[in-house]
Coordinates of C-alpha atoms and ligand atoms in Angstrom, one line a residue:
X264 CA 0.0 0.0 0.0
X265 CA 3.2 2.3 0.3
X266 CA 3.3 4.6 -2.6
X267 CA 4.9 7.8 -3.1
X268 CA 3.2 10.3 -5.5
X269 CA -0.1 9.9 -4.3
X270 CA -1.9 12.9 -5.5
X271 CA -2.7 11.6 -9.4
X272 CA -5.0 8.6 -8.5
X273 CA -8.0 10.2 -10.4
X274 CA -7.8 9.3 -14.3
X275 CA -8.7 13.1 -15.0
X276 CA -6.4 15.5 -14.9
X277 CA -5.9 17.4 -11.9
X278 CA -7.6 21.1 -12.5
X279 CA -5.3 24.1 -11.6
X280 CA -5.3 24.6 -7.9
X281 CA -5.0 27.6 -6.1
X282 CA -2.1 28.3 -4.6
X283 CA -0.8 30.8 -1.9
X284 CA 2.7 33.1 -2.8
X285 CA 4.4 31.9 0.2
X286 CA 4.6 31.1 3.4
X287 CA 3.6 34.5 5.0
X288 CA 0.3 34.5 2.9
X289 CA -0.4 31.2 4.0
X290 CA 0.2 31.7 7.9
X291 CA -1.6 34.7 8.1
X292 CA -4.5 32.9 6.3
X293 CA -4.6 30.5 8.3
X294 CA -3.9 32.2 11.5
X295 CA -7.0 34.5 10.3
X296 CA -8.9 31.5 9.9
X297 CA -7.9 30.4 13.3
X298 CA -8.6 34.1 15.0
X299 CA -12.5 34.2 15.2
X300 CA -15.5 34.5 16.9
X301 CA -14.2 32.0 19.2
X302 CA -11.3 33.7 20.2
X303 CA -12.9 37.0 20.7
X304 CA -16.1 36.1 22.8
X305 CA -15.5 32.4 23.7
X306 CA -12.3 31.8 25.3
X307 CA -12.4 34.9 27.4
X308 CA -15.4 33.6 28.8
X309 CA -14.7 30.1 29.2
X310 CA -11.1 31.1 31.0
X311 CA -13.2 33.2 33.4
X312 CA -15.5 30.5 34.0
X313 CA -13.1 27.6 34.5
X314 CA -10.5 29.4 36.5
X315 CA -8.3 32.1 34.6
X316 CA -5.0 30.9 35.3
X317 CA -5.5 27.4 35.3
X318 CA -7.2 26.9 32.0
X319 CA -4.6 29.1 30.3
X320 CA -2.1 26.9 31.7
X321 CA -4.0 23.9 30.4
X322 CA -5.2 25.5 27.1
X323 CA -1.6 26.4 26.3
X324 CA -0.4 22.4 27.1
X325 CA -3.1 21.2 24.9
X326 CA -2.0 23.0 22.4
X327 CA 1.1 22.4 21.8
X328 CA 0.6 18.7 21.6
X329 CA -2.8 17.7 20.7
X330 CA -3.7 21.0 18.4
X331 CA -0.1 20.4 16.8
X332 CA -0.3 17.1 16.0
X333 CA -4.2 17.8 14.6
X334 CA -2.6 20.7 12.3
X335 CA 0.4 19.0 11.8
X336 CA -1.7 16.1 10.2
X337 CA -4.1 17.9 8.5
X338 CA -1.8 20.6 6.6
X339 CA 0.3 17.2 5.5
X340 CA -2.6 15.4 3.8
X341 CA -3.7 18.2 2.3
X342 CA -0.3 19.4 0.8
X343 CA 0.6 15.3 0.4
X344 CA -2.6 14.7 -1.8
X345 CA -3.1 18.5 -3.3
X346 CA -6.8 18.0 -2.4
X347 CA -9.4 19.0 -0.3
X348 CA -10.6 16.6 2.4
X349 CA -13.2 14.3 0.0
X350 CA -10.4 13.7 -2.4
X351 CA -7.3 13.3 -0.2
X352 CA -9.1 10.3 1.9
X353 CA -10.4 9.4 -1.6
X354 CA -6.7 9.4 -2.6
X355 CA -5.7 6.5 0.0
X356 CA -9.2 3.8 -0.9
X357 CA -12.6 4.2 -2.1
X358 CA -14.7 2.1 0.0
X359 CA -17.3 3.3 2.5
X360 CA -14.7 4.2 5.2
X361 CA -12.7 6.6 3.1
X362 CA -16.0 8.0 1.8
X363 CA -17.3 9.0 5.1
X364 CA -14.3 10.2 6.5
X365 CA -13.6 12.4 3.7
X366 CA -17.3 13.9 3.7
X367 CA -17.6 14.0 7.5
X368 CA -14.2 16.9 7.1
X369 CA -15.9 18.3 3.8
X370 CA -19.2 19.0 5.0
X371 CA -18.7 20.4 8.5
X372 CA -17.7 23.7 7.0
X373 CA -20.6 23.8 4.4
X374 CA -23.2 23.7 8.0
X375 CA -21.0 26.0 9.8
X376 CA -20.2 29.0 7.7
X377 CA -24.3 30.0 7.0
X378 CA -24.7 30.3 10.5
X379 CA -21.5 31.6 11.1
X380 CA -22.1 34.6 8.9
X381 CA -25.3 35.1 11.0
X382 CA -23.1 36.0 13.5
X383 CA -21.1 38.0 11.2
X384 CA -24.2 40.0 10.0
X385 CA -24.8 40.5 14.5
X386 CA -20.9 42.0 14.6
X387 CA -21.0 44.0 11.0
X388 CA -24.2 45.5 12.4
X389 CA -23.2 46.6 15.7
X390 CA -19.8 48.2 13.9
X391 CA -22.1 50.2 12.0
X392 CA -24.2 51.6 15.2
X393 CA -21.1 52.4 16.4
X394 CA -19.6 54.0 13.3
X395 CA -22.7 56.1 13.8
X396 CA -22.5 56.5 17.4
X397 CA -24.8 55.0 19.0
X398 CA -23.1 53.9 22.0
X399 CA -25.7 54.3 24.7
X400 CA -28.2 52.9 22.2
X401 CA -26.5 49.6 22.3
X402 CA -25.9 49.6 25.8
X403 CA -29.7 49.5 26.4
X404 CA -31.4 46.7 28.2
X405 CA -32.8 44.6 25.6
X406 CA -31.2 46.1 22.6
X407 CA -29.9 42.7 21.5
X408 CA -32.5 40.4 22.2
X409 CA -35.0 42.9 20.1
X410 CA -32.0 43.0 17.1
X411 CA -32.0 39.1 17.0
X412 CA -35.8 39.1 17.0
X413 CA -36.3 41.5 14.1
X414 CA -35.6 39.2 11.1
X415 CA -36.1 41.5 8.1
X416 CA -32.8 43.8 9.7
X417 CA -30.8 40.0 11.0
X418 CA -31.3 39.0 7.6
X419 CA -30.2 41.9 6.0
X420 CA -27.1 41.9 7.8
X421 CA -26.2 38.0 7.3
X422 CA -27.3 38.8 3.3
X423 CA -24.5 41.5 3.2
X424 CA -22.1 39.6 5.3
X425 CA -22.2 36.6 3.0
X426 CA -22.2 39.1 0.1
X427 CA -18.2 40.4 1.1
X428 CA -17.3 36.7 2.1
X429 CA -18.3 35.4 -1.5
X430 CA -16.7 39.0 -3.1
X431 CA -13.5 37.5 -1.6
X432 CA -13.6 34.2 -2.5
X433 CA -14.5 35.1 -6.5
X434 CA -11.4 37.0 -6.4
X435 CA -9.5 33.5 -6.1
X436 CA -7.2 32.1 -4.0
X437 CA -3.9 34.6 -4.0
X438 CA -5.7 38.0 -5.3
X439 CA -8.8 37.4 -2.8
X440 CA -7.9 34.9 0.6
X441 CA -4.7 35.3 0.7
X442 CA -4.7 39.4 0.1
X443 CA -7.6 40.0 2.7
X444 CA -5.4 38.2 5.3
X445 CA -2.6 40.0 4.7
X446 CA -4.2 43.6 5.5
X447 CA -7.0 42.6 7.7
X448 CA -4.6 40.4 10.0
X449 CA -2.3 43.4 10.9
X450 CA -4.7 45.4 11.4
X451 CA -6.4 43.4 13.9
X452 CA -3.6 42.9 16.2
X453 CA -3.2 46.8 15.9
X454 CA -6.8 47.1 17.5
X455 CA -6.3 44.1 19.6
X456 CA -3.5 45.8 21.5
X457 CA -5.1 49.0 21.2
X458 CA -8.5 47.6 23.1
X459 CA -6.2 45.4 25.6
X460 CA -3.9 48.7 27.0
X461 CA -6.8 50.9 27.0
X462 CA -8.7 48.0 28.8
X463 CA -5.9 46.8 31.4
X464 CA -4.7 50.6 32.0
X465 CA -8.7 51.6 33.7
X466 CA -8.6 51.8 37.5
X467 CA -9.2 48.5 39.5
X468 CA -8.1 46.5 36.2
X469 CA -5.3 44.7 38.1
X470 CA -7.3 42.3 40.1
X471 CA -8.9 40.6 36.5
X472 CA -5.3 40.8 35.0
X473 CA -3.9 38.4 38.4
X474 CA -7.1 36.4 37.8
X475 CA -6.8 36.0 33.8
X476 CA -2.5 35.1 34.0
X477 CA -1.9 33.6 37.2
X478 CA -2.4 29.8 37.8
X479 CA -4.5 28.8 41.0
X480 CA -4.2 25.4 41.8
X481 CA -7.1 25.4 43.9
X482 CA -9.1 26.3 40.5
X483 CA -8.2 23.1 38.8
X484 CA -11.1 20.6 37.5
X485 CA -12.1 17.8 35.4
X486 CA -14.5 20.3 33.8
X487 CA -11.1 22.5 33.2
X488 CA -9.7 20.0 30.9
X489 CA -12.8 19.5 29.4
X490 CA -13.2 23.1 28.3
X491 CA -10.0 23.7 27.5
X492 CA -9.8 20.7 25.0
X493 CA -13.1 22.4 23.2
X494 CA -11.9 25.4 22.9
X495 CA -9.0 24.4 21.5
X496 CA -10.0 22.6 18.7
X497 CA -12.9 25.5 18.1
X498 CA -10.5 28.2 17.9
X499 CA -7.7 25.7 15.6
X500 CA -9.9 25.3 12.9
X501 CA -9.3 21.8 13.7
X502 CA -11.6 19.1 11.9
X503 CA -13.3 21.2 9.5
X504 CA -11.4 20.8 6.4
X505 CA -9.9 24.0 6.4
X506 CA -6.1 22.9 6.9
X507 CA -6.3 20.0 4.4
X508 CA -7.9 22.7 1.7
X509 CA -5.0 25.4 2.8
X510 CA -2.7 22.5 3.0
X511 CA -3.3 21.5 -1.0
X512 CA -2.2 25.3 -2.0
X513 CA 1.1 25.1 -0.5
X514 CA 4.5 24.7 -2.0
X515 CA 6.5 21.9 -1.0
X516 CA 9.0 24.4 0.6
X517 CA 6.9 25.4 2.9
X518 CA 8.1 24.2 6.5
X519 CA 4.6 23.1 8.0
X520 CA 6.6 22.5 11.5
X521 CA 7.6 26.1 11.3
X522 CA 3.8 27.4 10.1
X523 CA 2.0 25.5 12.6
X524 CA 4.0 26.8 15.7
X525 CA 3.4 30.5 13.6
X526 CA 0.0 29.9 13.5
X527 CA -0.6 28.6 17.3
X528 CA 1.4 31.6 18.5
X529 CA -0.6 34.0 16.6
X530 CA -4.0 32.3 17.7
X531 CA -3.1 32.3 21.3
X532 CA -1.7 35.8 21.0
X533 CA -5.1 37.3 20.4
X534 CA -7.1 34.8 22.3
X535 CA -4.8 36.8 25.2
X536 CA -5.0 39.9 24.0
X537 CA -8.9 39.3 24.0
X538 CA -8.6 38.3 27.7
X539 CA -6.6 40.5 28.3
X540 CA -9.5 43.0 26.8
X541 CA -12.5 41.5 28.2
X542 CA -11.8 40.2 31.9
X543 CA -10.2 43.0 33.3
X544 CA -13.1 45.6 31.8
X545 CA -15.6 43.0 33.2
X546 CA -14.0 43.1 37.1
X547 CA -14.1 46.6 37.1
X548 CA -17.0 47.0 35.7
X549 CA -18.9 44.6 38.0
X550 CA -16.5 44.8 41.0
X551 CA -15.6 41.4 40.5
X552 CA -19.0 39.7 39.7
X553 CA -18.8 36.4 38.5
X554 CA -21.7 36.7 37.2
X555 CA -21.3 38.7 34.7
X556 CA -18.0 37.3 33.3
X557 CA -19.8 34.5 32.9
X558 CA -22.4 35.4 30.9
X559 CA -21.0 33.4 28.1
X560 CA -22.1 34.4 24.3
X561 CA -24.3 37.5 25.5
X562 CA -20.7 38.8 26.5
X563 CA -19.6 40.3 23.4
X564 CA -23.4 41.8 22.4
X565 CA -24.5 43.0 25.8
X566 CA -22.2 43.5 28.2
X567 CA -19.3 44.6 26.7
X568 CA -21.4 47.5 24.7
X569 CA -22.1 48.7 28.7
X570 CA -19.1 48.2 29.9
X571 CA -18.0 51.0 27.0
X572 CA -20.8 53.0 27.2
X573 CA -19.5 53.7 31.0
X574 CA -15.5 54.1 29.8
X575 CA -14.4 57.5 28.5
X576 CA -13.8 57.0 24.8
X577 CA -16.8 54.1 24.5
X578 CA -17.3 55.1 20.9
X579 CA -14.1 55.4 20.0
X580 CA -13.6 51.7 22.0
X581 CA -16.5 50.1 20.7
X582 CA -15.7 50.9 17.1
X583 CA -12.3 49.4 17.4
X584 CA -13.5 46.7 18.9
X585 CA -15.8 45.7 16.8
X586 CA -13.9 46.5 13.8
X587 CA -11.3 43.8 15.2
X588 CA -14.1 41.6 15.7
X589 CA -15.0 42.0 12.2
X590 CA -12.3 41.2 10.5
X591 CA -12.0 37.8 12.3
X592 CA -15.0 36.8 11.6
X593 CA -14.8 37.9 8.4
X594 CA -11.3 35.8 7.6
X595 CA -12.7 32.9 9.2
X596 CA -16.3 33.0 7.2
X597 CA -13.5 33.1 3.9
X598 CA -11.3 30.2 5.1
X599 CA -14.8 27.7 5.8
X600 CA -16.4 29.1 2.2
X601 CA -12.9 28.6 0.6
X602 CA -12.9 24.9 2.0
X603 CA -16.4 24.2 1.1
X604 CA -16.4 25.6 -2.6
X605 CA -13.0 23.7 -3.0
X606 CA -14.7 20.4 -2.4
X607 CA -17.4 21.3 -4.9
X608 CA -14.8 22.4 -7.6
X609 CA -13.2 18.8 -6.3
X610 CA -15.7 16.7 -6.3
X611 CA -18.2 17.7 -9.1
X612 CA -15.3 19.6 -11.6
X613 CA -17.2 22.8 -11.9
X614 CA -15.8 26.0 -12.6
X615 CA -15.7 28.4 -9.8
X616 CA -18.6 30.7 -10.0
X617 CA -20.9 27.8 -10.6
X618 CA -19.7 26.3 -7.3
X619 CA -20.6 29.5 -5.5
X620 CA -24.0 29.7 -7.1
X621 CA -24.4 26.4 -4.9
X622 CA -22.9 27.9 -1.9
X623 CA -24.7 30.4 -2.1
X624 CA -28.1 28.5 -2.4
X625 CA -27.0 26.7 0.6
X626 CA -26.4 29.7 2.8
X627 CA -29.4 31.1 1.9
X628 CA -31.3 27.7 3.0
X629 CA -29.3 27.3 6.5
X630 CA -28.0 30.7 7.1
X631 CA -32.1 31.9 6.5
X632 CA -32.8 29.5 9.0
X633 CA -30.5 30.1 11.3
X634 CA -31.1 33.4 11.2
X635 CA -34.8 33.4 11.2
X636 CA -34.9 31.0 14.1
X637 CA -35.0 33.8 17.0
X638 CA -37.7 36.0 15.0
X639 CA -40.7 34.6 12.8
X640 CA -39.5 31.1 13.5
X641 CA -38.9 30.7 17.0
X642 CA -41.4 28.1 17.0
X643 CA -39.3 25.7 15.3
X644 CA -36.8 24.1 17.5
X645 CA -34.4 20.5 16.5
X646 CA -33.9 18.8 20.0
X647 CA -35.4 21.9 21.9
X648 CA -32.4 24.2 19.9
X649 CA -33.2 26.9 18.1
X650 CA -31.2 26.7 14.2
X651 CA -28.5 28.7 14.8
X652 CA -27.6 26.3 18.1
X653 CA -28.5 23.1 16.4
X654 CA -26.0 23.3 13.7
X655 CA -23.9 24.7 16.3
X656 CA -23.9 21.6 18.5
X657 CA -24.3 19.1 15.6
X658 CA -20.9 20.4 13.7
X659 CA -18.9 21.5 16.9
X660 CA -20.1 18.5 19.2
X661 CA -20.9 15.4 17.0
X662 CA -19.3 16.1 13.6
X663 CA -15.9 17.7 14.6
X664 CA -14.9 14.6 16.8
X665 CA -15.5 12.3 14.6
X666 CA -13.9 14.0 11.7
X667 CA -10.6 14.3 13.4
X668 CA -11.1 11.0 14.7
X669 CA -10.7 9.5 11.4
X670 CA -8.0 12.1 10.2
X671 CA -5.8 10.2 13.1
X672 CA -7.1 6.7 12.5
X673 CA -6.0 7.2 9.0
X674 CA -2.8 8.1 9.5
X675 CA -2.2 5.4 12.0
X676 CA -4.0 2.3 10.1
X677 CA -3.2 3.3 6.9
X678 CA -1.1 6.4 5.3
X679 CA 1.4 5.1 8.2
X680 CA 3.9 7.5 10.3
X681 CA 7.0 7.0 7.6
X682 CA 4.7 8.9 4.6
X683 CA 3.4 11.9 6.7
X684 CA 7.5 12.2 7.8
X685 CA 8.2 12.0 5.0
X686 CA 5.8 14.5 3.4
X687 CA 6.9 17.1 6.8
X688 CA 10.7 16.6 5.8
X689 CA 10.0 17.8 2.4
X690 CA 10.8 21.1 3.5
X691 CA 12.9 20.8 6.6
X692 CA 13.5 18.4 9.3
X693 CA 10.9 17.2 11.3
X694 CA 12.0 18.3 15.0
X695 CA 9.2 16.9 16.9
X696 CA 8.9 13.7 14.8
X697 CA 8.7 11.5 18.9
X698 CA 6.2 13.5 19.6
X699 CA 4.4 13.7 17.1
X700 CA 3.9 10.1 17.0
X701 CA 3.0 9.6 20.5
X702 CA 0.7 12.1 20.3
X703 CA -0.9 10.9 17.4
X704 CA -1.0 7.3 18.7
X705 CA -2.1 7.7 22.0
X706 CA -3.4 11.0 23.6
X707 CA -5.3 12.3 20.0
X708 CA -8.1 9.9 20.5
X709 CA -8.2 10.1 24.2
X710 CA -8.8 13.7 24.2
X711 CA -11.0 13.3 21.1
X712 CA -13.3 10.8 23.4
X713 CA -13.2 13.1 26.2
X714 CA -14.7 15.8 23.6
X715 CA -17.5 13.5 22.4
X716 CA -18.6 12.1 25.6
X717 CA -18.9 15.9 27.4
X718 CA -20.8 17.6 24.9
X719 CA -23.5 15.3 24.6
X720 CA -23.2 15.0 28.4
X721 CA -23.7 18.6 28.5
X722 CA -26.5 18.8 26.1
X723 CA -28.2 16.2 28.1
X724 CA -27.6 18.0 30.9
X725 CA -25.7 15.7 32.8
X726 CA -22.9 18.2 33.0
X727 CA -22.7 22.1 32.6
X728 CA -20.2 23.7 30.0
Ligands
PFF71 N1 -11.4 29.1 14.5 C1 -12.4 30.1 14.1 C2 -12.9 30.7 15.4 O1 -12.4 30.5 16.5 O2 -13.9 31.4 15.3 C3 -13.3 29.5 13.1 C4 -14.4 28.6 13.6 C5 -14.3 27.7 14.6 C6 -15.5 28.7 13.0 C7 -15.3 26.8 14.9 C8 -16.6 27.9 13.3 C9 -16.4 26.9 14.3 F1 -17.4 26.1 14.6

């Protein structure tokens, strides 16, 4: 079964791929798929809610072995077969097995990204109250819950998020993915910082910035682990096709060792620098309440716009905020439409804008839903979730484990260890090779288990994430 030029296995020829310039545009596309919602509004309030110091300190071990392996893998199948994840599982057998595990990958982004650009359309909107000043506006008790509710204005917004991510993605590969990240991504750690000094600098700040860095021992818990683990994989972009996609547009001198521990760094960076922004604002704004930090996904919409309505500068704040805030969601909606339309051009050999025609028909199906599904169709509920949850839970808690599930059980069982080396070495030595292995082997599926079993748990309500 050992063979080395994998990649031509289909009797067609393989159409032109994409391909990034180098290895700049590809980290920063991939970091700004990594940088999203979830590092902006999820792990600052999951670190405050499963003990600041402690889940950073288990976040950050996490990552560097079970998110690098995941990446690792992922980038190497991709760049090893030059296809997205149908095709490169294809590439390796054709029965039942390789079909599933290739479409579990390929269609995780397809249910994610209309729902995701519902959230988009929520962000894009609030950057344009700001832009227009209405700071105390947003700040009012039930500002949000009435936006969500009013469906002609939600679906307005989703319509013209959807409208710049598919702008970008006509534009191709180098001139529109790859170009976006490289101004957007700047940019956003500029207003990162910015947001985090002004944030850290208020009055009474200090006691969230000793809660958010320093590790309590006494705060440590199964549940830790637990949440850690998911929001690690969330923020990755682990298990949704995206690195075997960005991995087939690649150069084989690109040093994927080198990228990953780029793209981890840069990830984690802002997932701080979002801490950094949020807990500390929070504390002083509610003396300390845990309460409030914990308010999970409201966070972002509700509290934060009153925690800048009472700072000096809350325009100027909230504007940069959510301009950040923008432009990762916005390079995170490109990197799950890029991986999606890939699988189409894949998979059914259509040209480009014929595959976003059937994007697009999908988004309007799911993302309409989703977005709908707190207005004129709260009635309808899947397992007592409204849309936008459902497909949340089904991707992020059923689908997402068992997509990188088989990503590791086919390396193991059958591309073997010496091939994806091989494939690493390419373009430089493979330093953590041991690891790598072990990792892969032993502690991949363990903490992919532990995943599985907790978020059904929790939807169950056996346990509370
Ligand atoms: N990693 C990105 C984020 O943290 O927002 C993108 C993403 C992750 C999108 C998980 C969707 C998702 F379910």
């Amino acid at each position: 079964m050992e063979h080395h030029s994998p990649a031509p296995h289909t009797d067609k020829p393989v159409r032109s791929r994409g391909r990034f310039s180098g290895r700049l545009g590809y980290v920063l596309a991939v970091a700004g798929s990594a940088v999203g919602l979830g590092n902006i509004w999820r792990f600052p309030y999951l670190a405050a809610k499963y003990g600041g110091g402690m889940f950073l300190l288990v976040y950050l071990i996490l990552m560097l072995t079970f998110g690098y392996v995941l990446i690792v893998s992922e980038t190497a199948l991709g760049r090893m077969t030059r296809k997205s994840p149908v095709g490169a599982f294809q590439t390796f057998g054709k029965s039942l097995p390789f079909q599933i595990g290739g479409w579990i990958n390929a269609v995780v982004p397809m249910l994610i990204v209309p729902y995701y650009c519902v959230i988009g359309g929520w962000v894009l909107k609030y950057l344009a109250e700001y832009l227009k000043g209405s700071c105390l506006l947003l700040a009012e008790d039930h500002y949000f819950t009435n936006f969500i509710s009013a469906s002609a204005s939600v679906e307005f917004w989703f319509l013209l998020f959807s409208a710049l991510v598919f702008f970008v993605i006509l534009a191709g590969v180098k001139q529109g993915v790859e170009r976006v990240s490289k101004i957007m991504m700047p940019l956003l750690v500029l207003l990162a910082v910015f947001v985090a000094v002004y944030a850290v600098t208020r009055p009474g700040a200090w006691e969230g910035i000793v809660y958010f860095l320093v590790p309590n021992f006494e705060d440590f818990s199964f549940m830790t682990v637990v949440a850690a683990m998911g929001q690690m994989f969330y923020s990755l972009s682990i298990a949704m096709g995206i690195l075997y996609t960005y991995g087939s547009y690649i150069g084989k001198d690109v040093d994927i060792e080198k990228s990953t521990g780029q793209v981890e760094f840069f990830d984690t960076a802002i997932a701080l620098l979002a801490g950094m922004m949020v807990i500390p604002a929070v504390f002083v704004f509610s003396g300390g309440d845990m309460e409030t930090l914990q308010a999970g996904p409201s966070l972002a919409f509700i509290t934060l716009p009153k925690i800048f309505a009472s700072m000096g500068m809350g325009t100027f704040v909230g504007t940069a905020f959510f301009l950040m805030f923008f432009f990762a969601a916005l390079t995170s909606a490109i990197s799950l439409m890029e991986t999606s339309i890939s699988t189409f051009e894949d998979e059914l050999k259509w040209s480009r804008p014929k595959c976003c025609i059937l994007m697009c028909l999908i988004m309007l199906l799911v993302g309409s839903a989703s977005s709908l599904g707190y207005g004129v169709w709260d009635s309808i509920t899947i397992f007592g979730m409204a849309f936008l949850d459902f497909f949340d839970f089904l991707t992020n808690s059923v689908m997402m484990p068992v997509a990188a599930f088989s990503t590791c059980i086919l390396i193991v069982r059958v591309v073997g260890f010496p091939r994806i080396c091989e494939e690493v070495e390419r373009s430089s030595a493979f330093r953590r090779k041991k690891l790598y292995q072990f990792f892969l082997k032993y502690l991949a599926p363990i903490c992919i288990g532990i995943i599985f079993v907790s978020s059904i748990a929790n939807v169950l309500g056996l346990i509370s994430l």
